[in-house]
Coordinates of C-alpha atoms in Angstrom, one line a residue:
Chain A
X1 CA -34.4 74.8 15.2
X2 CA -36.7 77.6 14.1
X3 CA -35.1 80.7 12.6
X4 CA -32.8 82.0 15.3
X5 CA -31.1 85.3 15.0
X6 CA -28.0 83.7 13.6
X7 CA -30.0 81.8 11.1
X8 CA -31.8 85.0 10.1
X9 CA -28.7 86.3 8.4
X10 CA -28.2 83.1 6.5
X11 CA -31.9 82.9 5.6
X12 CA -31.8 86.3 3.9
X13 CA -29.0 85.1 1.7
X14 CA -30.9 81.9 0.8
X15 CA -34.3 83.5 0.5
X16 CA -34.6 83.3 -3.3
X17 CA -33.0 79.9 -3.7
X18 CA -33.9 76.3 -3.2
X19 CA -33.6 75.1 0.4
X20 CA -32.0 72.0 -0.8
X21 CA -29.1 73.5 -2.7
X22 CA -25.6 73.6 -1.4
X23 CA -23.9 75.2 -4.3
X24 CA -22.4 78.2 -2.5
X25 CA -20.5 78.2 0.8
X26 CA -22.9 80.8 2.3
X27 CA -25.7 78.3 2.0
X28 CA -23.9 75.2 3.0
X29 CA -24.2 76.2 6.7
X30 CA -28.0 76.4 6.5
X31 CA -28.8 72.8 5.9
X32 CA -26.6 71.3 8.6
X33 CA -27.7 73.9 11.1
X34 CA -31.2 72.6 10.8
X35 CA -30.3 69.0 10.9
X36 CA -27.8 69.2 13.7
X37 CA -30.5 69.8 16.2
X38 CA -32.2 66.6 15.0
X39 CA -28.9 64.8 15.2
X40 CA -28.4 66.0 18.8
X41 CA -31.9 64.9 19.8
X42 CA -31.2 61.6 18.1
X43 CA -28.0 61.1 20.0
X44 CA -29.7 61.6 23.2
X45 CA -32.5 59.3 22.5
X46 CA -30.6 56.5 20.7
X47 CA -26.8 56.9 21.2
X48 CA -26.0 53.5 19.9
X49 CA -27.8 53.5 16.7
X50 CA -26.7 55.4 13.6
X51 CA -29.1 58.2 12.7
X52 CA -31.2 57.3 9.6
X53 CA -30.6 58.9 6.3
X54 CA -33.0 61.3 4.8
X55 CA -34.0 61.8 1.2
X56 CA -32.0 65.0 0.9
X57 CA -28.8 63.0 1.3
X58 CA -29.7 61.1 -1.8
X59 CA -30.7 64.0 -4.0
X60 CA -28.5 66.2 -6.1
X61 CA -28.8 69.7 -5.0
X62 CA -30.6 72.2 -7.2
X63 CA -28.8 75.3 -8.3
X64 CA -30.0 78.6 -6.8
X65 CA -32.0 81.2 -8.7
X66 CA -29.7 82.9 -11.2
X67 CA -29.8 86.6 -11.5
X68 CA -30.6 86.6 -15.2
X69 CA -33.2 84.5 -16.9
X70 CA -31.6 81.4 -18.3
X71 CA -32.1 80.5 -21.9
X72 CA -33.4 77.0 -21.4
X73 CA -35.9 75.3 -19.1
X74 CA -34.6 72.2 -17.3
X75 CA -37.4 69.7 -17.3
X76 CA -38.0 66.7 -15.2
X77 CA -41.0 64.5 -16.1
X78 CA -41.4 61.5 -13.8
X79 CA -43.9 58.7 -13.6
X80 CA -44.1 56.0 -11.0
X81 CA -42.6 53.5 -13.4
X82 CA -39.9 55.6 -14.9
X83 CA -38.4 59.0 -15.3
X84 CA -39.6 59.9 -18.7
X85 CA -37.5 63.1 -19.0
X86 CA -34.8 63.9 -16.5
X87 CA -32.9 67.2 -16.5
X88 CA -33.4 67.8 -20.1
X89 CA -33.0 71.4 -21.4
X90 CA -36.0 72.4 -23.4
X91 CA -37.3 75.7 -24.8
X92 CA -40.9 75.4 -23.7
X93 CA -43.4 73.1 -22.1
X94 CA -47.2 73.3 -22.3
X95 CA -48.8 71.6 -19.4
X96 CA -52.5 70.9 -18.9
X97 CA -53.2 72.6 -15.6
X98 CA -56.7 72.6 -14.1
X99 CA -57.1 76.2 -15.1
X100 CA -56.2 75.5 -18.7
X101 CA -53.2 74.9 -20.9
X102 CA -50.2 76.7 -19.3
X103 CA -47.1 77.5 -21.3
X104 CA -43.9 77.4 -19.3
X105 CA -40.9 79.3 -20.5
X106 CA -37.5 79.8 -18.8
X107 CA -37.9 82.4 -16.1
X108 CA -41.5 81.5 -15.4
X109 CA -42.7 82.6 -12.0
X110 CA -42.5 79.9 -9.3
X111 CA -45.8 77.9 -9.4
X112 CA -47.4 74.9 -8.1
X113 CA -50.0 73.6 -10.6
X114 CA -52.4 70.8 -10.3
X115 CA -52.8 68.9 -13.6
X116 CA -56.0 67.6 -15.2
X117 CA -56.0 64.9 -17.9
X118 CA -54.7 66.4 -21.0
X119 CA -51.9 66.8 -23.4
X120 CA -48.4 67.8 -22.3
X121 CA -46.2 69.0 -25.1
X122 CA -42.5 69.6 -24.8
X123 CA -40.9 71.9 -27.4
X124 CA -37.2 71.5 -28.0
X125 CA -35.9 73.5 -31.0
X126 CA -38.2 72.4 -33.8
X127 CA -39.3 69.1 -32.4
X128 CA -42.4 68.7 -30.3
X129 CA -43.0 65.6 -28.1
X130 CA -46.6 65.2 -27.0
X131 CA -47.8 63.0 -24.1
X132 CA -51.3 62.4 -22.8
X133 CA -51.1 62.7 -19.0
X134 CA -53.5 61.6 -16.4
X135 CA -53.5 64.0 -13.5
X136 CA -50.6 64.9 -11.4
X137 CA -48.7 68.0 -10.2
X138 CA -46.3 70.4 -11.8
X139 CA -43.8 72.5 -9.9
X140 CA -42.0 75.3 -11.6
X141 CA -39.2 76.7 -9.5
X142 CA -37.7 80.1 -9.7
X143 CA -34.4 78.7 -11.1
X144 CA -36.1 77.6 -14.3
X145 CA -36.4 74.0 -13.2
X146 CA -39.7 72.4 -13.9
X147 CA -40.8 69.1 -12.3
X148 CA -43.9 67.4 -13.6
X149 CA -45.1 64.4 -11.6
X150 CA -47.9 62.4 -13.3
X151 CA -49.5 59.1 -12.6
X152 CA -49.7 57.8 -16.1
X153 CA -48.5 59.2 -19.4
X154 CA -48.7 57.8 -22.9
X155 CA -47.5 59.1 -26.2
X156 CA -50.4 60.1 -28.4
X157 CA -49.8 57.5 -31.1
X158 CA -50.6 54.7 -28.7
X159 CA -54.1 55.8 -28.1
X160 CA -56.9 53.9 -30.0
X161 CA -59.6 56.4 -31.2
X162 CA -62.4 53.8 -31.4
X163 CA -61.8 52.8 -27.7
X164 CA -61.9 56.4 -26.7
X165 CA -65.3 57.0 -28.4
X166 CA -66.6 53.8 -26.8
X167 CA -65.3 54.8 -23.4
X168 CA -66.8 58.3 -23.7
X169 CA -70.2 56.8 -24.6
X170 CA -70.0 54.3 -21.7
X171 CA -69.1 56.9 -19.1
X172 CA -71.7 59.4 -20.3
X173 CA -74.3 56.8 -20.0
X174 CA -73.0 55.8 -16.5
X175 CA -73.1 59.4 -15.5
X176 CA -76.7 59.7 -16.5
X177 CA -77.7 56.6 -14.7
X178 CA -75.6 57.1 -11.6
X179 CA -77.4 57.1 -8.3
X180 CA -74.9 57.5 -5.4
X181 CA -72.4 60.3 -5.1
X182 CA -69.5 57.9 -5.5
X183 CA -70.9 56.5 -8.8
X184 CA -71.5 60.0 -10.0
X185 CA -67.9 61.0 -9.1
X186 CA -66.4 58.0 -10.8
X187 CA -68.5 58.5 -14.0
X188 CA -67.6 62.2 -14.0
X189 CA -63.9 61.3 -13.9
X190 CA -64.4 58.8 -16.7
X191 CA -66.2 61.4 -18.8
X192 CA -63.5 64.0 -18.2
X193 CA -60.6 61.7 -19.1
X194 CA -62.3 60.4 -22.2
X195 CA -63.3 63.8 -23.5
X196 CA -59.7 65.0 -22.9
X197 CA -58.5 62.0 -24.8
X198 CA -60.9 62.8 -27.6
X199 CA -59.7 66.4 -27.7
X200 CA -56.1 65.3 -27.7
X201 CA -56.6 63.1 -30.6
X202 CA -58.5 65.6 -32.7
X203 CA -56.7 68.8 -31.6
Chain B
X1 CA -34.7 -2.2 8.3
X2 CA -32.2 -4.9 8.9
X3 CA -29.7 -2.7 10.6
X4 CA -32.2 -1.3 13.0
X5 CA -33.4 -4.8 13.9
X6 CA -29.8 -5.9 14.5
X7 CA -29.1 -2.9 16.6
X8 CA -32.2 -3.6 18.7
X9 CA -31.1 -7.1 19.3
X10 CA -27.7 -5.8 20.3
X11 CA -25.9 -8.2 18.0
X12 CA -22.7 -7.6 16.0
X13 CA -22.9 -8.8 12.5
X14 CA -21.0 -8.5 9.3
X15 CA -22.7 -5.6 7.6
X16 CA -21.0 -5.0 4.3
X17 CA -23.6 -2.5 3.1
X18 CA -23.6 -0.3 6.2
X19 CA -20.7 1.9 5.4
X20 CA -19.9 3.2 2.0
X21 CA -16.2 2.5 2.3
X22 CA -14.8 -0.3 0.3
X23 CA -13.0 -2.1 3.1
X24 CA -13.3 -5.7 4.3
X25 CA -16.7 -6.4 5.9
X26 CA -15.3 -6.9 9.4
X27 CA -14.4 -3.3 9.8
X28 CA -18.0 -2.3 9.4
X29 CA -19.0 -4.2 12.5
X30 CA -18.6 -1.7 15.2
X31 CA -20.0 1.2 13.2
X32 CA -23.2 1.8 14.9
X33 CA -24.6 3.1 18.1
X34 CA -24.2 0.0 20.2
X35 CA -20.5 0.5 20.1
X36 CA -21.2 3.5 22.3
X37 CA -23.1 1.4 24.7
X38 CA -20.1 -0.9 24.9
X39 CA -17.9 2.0 25.9
X40 CA -16.2 2.5 22.6
X41 CA -13.8 5.5 22.4
X42 CA -14.9 6.9 19.1
X43 CA -18.0 8.6 17.8
X44 CA -20.0 6.3 15.6
X45 CA -19.6 7.1 12.0
X46 CA -23.3 6.6 11.4
X47 CA -24.1 9.6 13.5
X48 CA -21.5 11.7 11.7
X49 CA -22.8 10.5 8.4
X50 CA -26.4 11.5 9.3
X51 CA -25.2 14.9 10.3
X52 CA -23.3 15.3 7.1
X53 CA -26.3 14.4 5.1
X54 CA -28.5 17.0 6.8
X55 CA -25.9 19.7 6.6
X56 CA -25.5 19.0 2.9
X57 CA -29.2 19.3 2.4
X58 CA -29.2 22.6 4.2
X59 CA -26.4 23.9 2.0
X60 CA -28.4 23.0 -1.1
X61 CA -31.5 24.6 0.2
X62 CA -29.8 27.9 1.1
X63 CA -27.9 28.0 -2.2
X64 CA -31.2 27.6 -4.0
X65 CA -32.8 30.3 -1.9
X66 CA -29.9 32.6 -2.8
X67 CA -30.4 32.0 -6.5
X68 CA -34.2 32.7 -6.2
X69 CA -33.5 35.9 -4.3
X70 CA -30.9 37.0 -6.9
X71 CA -33.3 36.4 -9.8
X72 CA -36.1 38.2 -8.1
X73 CA -33.8 41.1 -7.2
X74 CA -33.0 41.8 -10.8
X75 CA -36.6 42.4 -11.6
X76 CA -37.4 44.6 -8.6
X77 CA -34.2 46.6 -8.8
X78 CA -35.0 48.0 -12.3
X79 CA -38.5 49.0 -11.0
X80 CA -37.0 50.6 -8.0
X81 CA -34.5 52.6 -9.9
X82 CA -37.1 53.8 -12.2
X83 CA -39.3 55.0 -9.4
X84 CA -36.5 56.9 -7.7
X85 CA -37.2 60.0 -9.7
X86 CA -40.7 60.1 -8.2
X87 CA -40.0 61.7 -4.8
X88 CA -37.3 64.1 -5.9
X89 CA -39.6 66.9 -7.1
X90 CA -41.4 66.8 -3.8
X91 CA -38.2 67.1 -1.8
X92 CA -37.0 69.8 -4.1
X93 CA -40.1 71.8 -3.4
X94 CA -40.8 71.1 0.2
X95 CA -37.4 70.2 1.7
X96 CA -36.9 67.4 4.1
X97 CA -39.3 68.1 6.9
X98 CA -37.1 66.1 9.2
X99 CA -36.5 68.5 11.9
X100 CA -40.0 69.9 11.9
X101 CA -41.5 69.5 15.3
X102 CA -45.1 68.4 15.4
X103 CA -47.6 67.2 17.9
X104 CA -48.9 64.0 16.2
X105 CA -46.3 61.9 14.6
X106 CA -47.2 58.7 12.8
X107 CA -44.3 56.4 12.2
X108 CA -44.9 54.1 9.2
X109 CA -42.5 51.1 9.5
X110 CA -42.0 49.2 6.3
X111 CA -40.9 45.6 6.9
X112 CA -41.0 42.3 5.2
X113 CA -43.5 39.4 5.5
X114 CA -41.0 36.6 5.2
X115 CA -38.0 35.9 7.4
X116 CA -34.5 34.7 6.7
X117 CA -33.5 38.1 5.4
X118 CA -30.8 39.1 7.8
X119 CA -31.2 42.0 10.1
X120 CA -33.1 44.6 8.1
X121 CA -36.4 44.3 9.9
X122 CA -34.6 44.6 13.3
X123 CA -32.8 47.8 12.1
X124 CA -36.1 49.3 10.8
X125 CA -37.8 48.6 14.1
X126 CA -34.9 49.9 16.1
X127 CA -34.9 53.1 14.1
X128 CA -38.7 53.5 14.5
X129 CA -38.5 53.1 18.2
X130 CA -35.6 55.6 18.4
X131 CA -37.7 58.0 16.4
X132 CA -40.5 57.7 18.8
X133 CA -38.1 58.6 21.6
X134 CA -36.7 61.5 19.7
X135 CA -40.1 62.9 19.0
X136 CA -41.5 62.3 22.4
X137 CA -42.3 65.1 24.7
X138 CA -45.1 66.8 26.5
X139 CA -48.4 66.9 24.5
X140 CA -46.8 64.9 21.8
X141 CA -47.8 61.5 20.7
X142 CA -46.4 59.0 18.3
X143 CA -48.3 56.2 16.7
X144 CA -47.3 53.3 14.4
X145 CA -48.6 52.0 11.2
X146 CA -46.8 48.7 10.4
X147 CA -46.5 47.2 6.9
X148 CA -45.3 43.6 7.0
X149 CA -45.5 40.8 9.4
X150 CA -42.0 40.8 10.7
X151 CA -42.2 44.4 11.9
X152 CA -45.6 43.8 13.5
X153 CA -44.2 40.8 15.4
X154 CA -41.4 42.9 16.9
X155 CA -43.4 46.1 17.6
X156 CA -46.4 44.3 19.1
X157 CA -44.2 43.1 22.0
X158 CA -43.8 46.5 23.6
X159 CA -45.9 49.1 21.7
X160 CA -49.1 47.2 21.2
X161 CA -51.4 50.0 22.1
X162 CA -49.6 52.5 19.8
X163 CA -50.1 50.5 16.7
X164 CA -52.9 52.0 14.7
X165 CA -52.9 49.8 11.6
X166 CA -51.1 46.8 10.3
X167 CA -51.0 45.7 6.7
X168 CA -49.5 42.4 5.5
X169 CA -49.0 40.4 2.4
X170 CA -48.0 43.5 0.5
X171 CA -45.4 41.7 -1.6
X172 CA -47.7 38.9 -2.7
X173 CA -48.4 40.3 -6.1
X174 CA -45.8 42.4 -7.9
X175 CA -46.2 45.9 -6.7
X176 CA -47.8 48.6 -8.7
X177 CA -48.7 52.2 -8.1
X178 CA -52.5 51.6 -7.9
X179 CA -52.2 49.2 -5.1
X180 CA -50.0 51.5 -3.1
X181 CA -52.3 54.5 -3.9
X182 CA -55.2 52.6 -2.4
X183 CA -53.2 51.7 0.6
X184 CA -52.1 55.3 1.1
X185 CA -55.8 56.3 0.9
X186 CA -56.6 53.8 3.6
X187 CA -53.9 55.1 5.9
X188 CA -54.9 58.7 5.3
X189 CA -58.5 58.0 6.1
X190 CA -57.9 56.1 9.3
X191 CA -55.0 57.9 10.9
X192 CA -54.8 61.5 12.1
X193 CA -51.4 62.9 11.7
X194 CA -49.4 66.1 11.6
X195 CA -46.4 64.4 10.2
X196 CA -45.9 61.0 8.6
X197 CA -42.5 59.5 9.0
X198 CA -41.9 56.5 6.7
X199 CA -39.0 54.3 7.9
X200 CA -37.6 51.9 5.3
X201 CA -34.3 50.4 4.2
X202 CA -33.0 52.2 1.1
X203 CA -31.4 49.9 -1.4
X204 CA -27.9 51.1 -2.1
X205 CA -26.3 47.9 -3.3
X206 CA -26.6 44.2 -2.6
X207 CA -24.6 44.6 0.6
X208 CA -25.7 48.0 1.9
X209 CA -29.2 49.0 2.9
X210 CA -29.1 52.0 5.3
X211 CA -32.3 52.8 7.1
X212 CA -33.9 56.0 5.8
X213 CA -36.7 58.2 7.0
X214 CA -38.9 60.2 4.6
X215 CA -41.2 62.8 6.1
X216 CA -44.6 64.0 4.8
X217 CA -46.2 66.9 6.5
X218 CA -49.9 67.4 6.7
X219 CA -51.2 70.4 4.7
X220 CA -52.0 72.4 7.8
X221 CA -48.4 72.0 9.0
X222 CA -47.1 73.0 5.6
X223 CA -49.0 76.2 5.7
X224 CA -47.9 76.9 9.2
X225 CA -44.3 76.3 8.4
X226 CA -44.4 78.3 5.2
X227 CA -45.7 81.3 7.2
X228 CA -43.2 80.8 9.9
X229 CA -40.3 80.9 7.5
X230 CA -37.4 78.5 7.6
X231 CA -37.0 75.9 5.1
X232 CA -40.5 76.0 3.7
X233 CA -40.5 79.8 3.7
X234 CA -40.1 79.9 0.0
X235 CA -43.4 78.1 -0.4
X236 CA -45.2 81.4 -0.2
X237 CA -43.4 82.7 -3.3
X238 CA -45.1 80.0 -5.3
X239 CA -48.3 80.9 -7.2
X240 CA -50.9 78.3 -6.9
X241 CA -52.7 77.2 -10.1
X242 CA -55.8 75.2 -10.0
X243 CA -58.2 74.3 -7.3
X244 CA -60.2 76.9 -5.5
X245 CA -58.1 77.6 -2.5
X246 CA -54.5 77.2 -1.6
X247 CA -55.3 74.7 1.2
X248 CA -57.2 72.4 -1.2
X249 CA -54.2 72.3 -3.5
X250 CA -51.9 71.7 -0.6
X251 CA -54.1 68.9 0.6
X252 CA -54.0 67.2 -2.8
X253 CA -50.3 67.8 -2.9
X254 CA -49.7 66.2 0.4
X255 CA -51.8 63.1 -0.4
X256 CA -50.1 62.7 -3.8
X257 CA -46.7 63.1 -2.2
X258 CA -47.6 60.4 0.4
X259 CA -48.6 57.9 -2.2
X260 CA -45.5 58.6 -4.3
X261 CA -43.1 58.4 -1.4
X262 CA -44.8 55.3 -0.1
X263 CA -44.5 53.6 -3.5
X264 CA -40.8 54.3 -3.6
X265 CA -40.3 53.2 0.0
X266 CA -42.1 49.9 -0.4
X267 CA -40.1 49.1 -3.6
X268 CA -36.8 50.0 -2.0
X269 CA -37.6 47.9 1.1
X270 CA -38.5 45.0 -1.1
X271 CA -35.2 45.3 -2.9
X272 CA -33.3 45.5 0.3
X273 CA -35.1 42.5 1.6
X274 CA -34.1 40.4 -1.4
X275 CA -30.5 41.7 -1.2
X276 CA -30.3 40.9 2.5
X277 CA -31.8 37.5 1.9
X278 CA -29.2 36.9 -0.8
X279 CA -26.3 37.7 1.5
X280 CA -27.8 35.8 4.5
X281 CA -28.3 32.7 2.4
X282 CA -24.9 33.1 0.9
X283 CA -23.1 33.2 4.3
X284 CA -25.4 30.3 5.5
X285 CA -24.3 28.1 2.6
X286 CA -20.7 29.0 3.2
X287 CA -21.0 28.1 6.9
X288 CA -22.7 24.9 5.9
X289 CA -19.8 24.1 3.6
X290 CA -17.3 24.7 6.4
X291 CA -19.2 22.6 8.8
X292 CA -19.3 19.9 6.1
X293 CA -15.6 20.0 5.8
X294 CA -15.1 19.6 9.5
X295 CA -17.5 16.8 9.7
X296 CA -15.8 15.0 6.8
X297 CA -12.5 15.2 8.6
X298 CA -14.1 13.8 11.8
X299 CA -15.8 11.1 9.8
X300 CA -12.5 10.0 8.1
X301 CA -10.7 10.1 11.4
X302 CA -13.3 7.9 13.1
X303 CA -13.3 5.5 10.2
X304 CA -9.6 5.1 10.2
X305 CA -9.5 4.7 13.9
X306 CA -11.9 1.9 13.8
X307 CA -10.0 0.2 11.0
X308 CA -6.8 0.5 13.1
X309 CA -8.6 -1.0 16.1
X310 CA -9.7 -3.9 14.0
X311 CA -6.2 -4.5 12.7
X312 CA -4.8 -4.4 16.1
X313 CA -7.3 -6.9 17.4
X314 CA -6.6 -9.2 14.6
X315 CA -2.9 -9.0 14.8
X316 CA -2.8 -9.3 18.6
X317 CA -5.2 -12.3 18.3
X318 CA -3.0 -13.9 15.7
X319 CA 0.2 -13.3 17.6
X320 CA -1.5 -14.7 20.8
X321 CA -2.3 -17.9 18.8
X322 CA 1.2 -18.3 17.7
X323 CA 2.4 -18.2 21.1

């Protein structure tokens, strides 16, 4: 199950690519080799029941890292309620990571970024689509695929500025009057989100 | 009622209203239970009629339940399909985690609260039990967290001491992500785990719901696996942005992954439950229809036999009078 000598050779081939991809025949053998040990263990434990499926079976495999930098970034932006953008080819995406706004271009180094509340903008040719996202995660893979998973996202024109101001004032006041750690943390979160909203609307 | 009183007194009377058939009153005489007491050869049509009425009611009820399930399914299905994109980024990053061997497994079985939904809860429980066996071994332990009453009822029978947490009435209000996030938080706080295996029925179509297992590894195991190489070996190549340390980000990542995958799992299971209920109620109403047909034939045969008996009696009586 762990990297045996035989697997070592295959692993070298697949080192730079997504584990889930099965695009080339050299990589096809890797995935079943890992699962077959599970299948054997399953057959011993429960011979009469079909083994359950796993999420990999339901997902389209991702292409491996190409040798040259591709011209477009393939973006996936998903929310719990819908996939906002799926497999769209864009030029650039600016994501609000906790360390600041991060611009993602094709060929970006593989990164796992935690997101803070802020504005996500997607640049495609001349058009820019902006969303305000609450927190989430962004994965940028070596093959110029970017996955952004957020909890909530709204387009900027749906935000009401007066409510933002009011919310900001409310939460700042709560932060000042907070007693317990939990209240402080909640008020802090509220202040952060509302100031980010404010910045999004003005900037 | 009049008929009941007459039956009690054991009297045979002309009862024109007893049967719904428009024949002469005399044929209705023997159509009640006392004919059995007198050693009659046929089943009383009253009994058959009662059975037919109840079977017809059952058919109506199951048909109505099927319609209700179908209408609910439409709503939940759109939600489920929209949420399917949610777990794909995590699997693309972290792989399947299926064959990763860990010491503490927690199997989360997602089942339904209400019954009459075919065999989906039994398949989930069977798969969970088999998973426990697969992952058993020295120094390893597997615990259960059960969502839903039906799964709890089945698992309590033989694995009572291994159930850590049970949650029910999940589907009472329409599901949303916040609710599932709170639930995930609860589970994470109360249960120690190295790997979480969520067992649920994935909704393929109205007639197919294969059981599926999604795995979430705890952040420590993810780090260990990424250092060991193998499927998660690429994880080291990723730069980590945000957070102070890599382990903090991995912790957040694992918790976020859990809530997303759980959200999708519960939605899919809800969809499968409605689909299974639809097909179960459909076959039930079909069976009721067939039963009704058979009963109608029996009823007609009985009725005609009693008419024939009457006629024979009359004619033989008349011919006896003539000489």
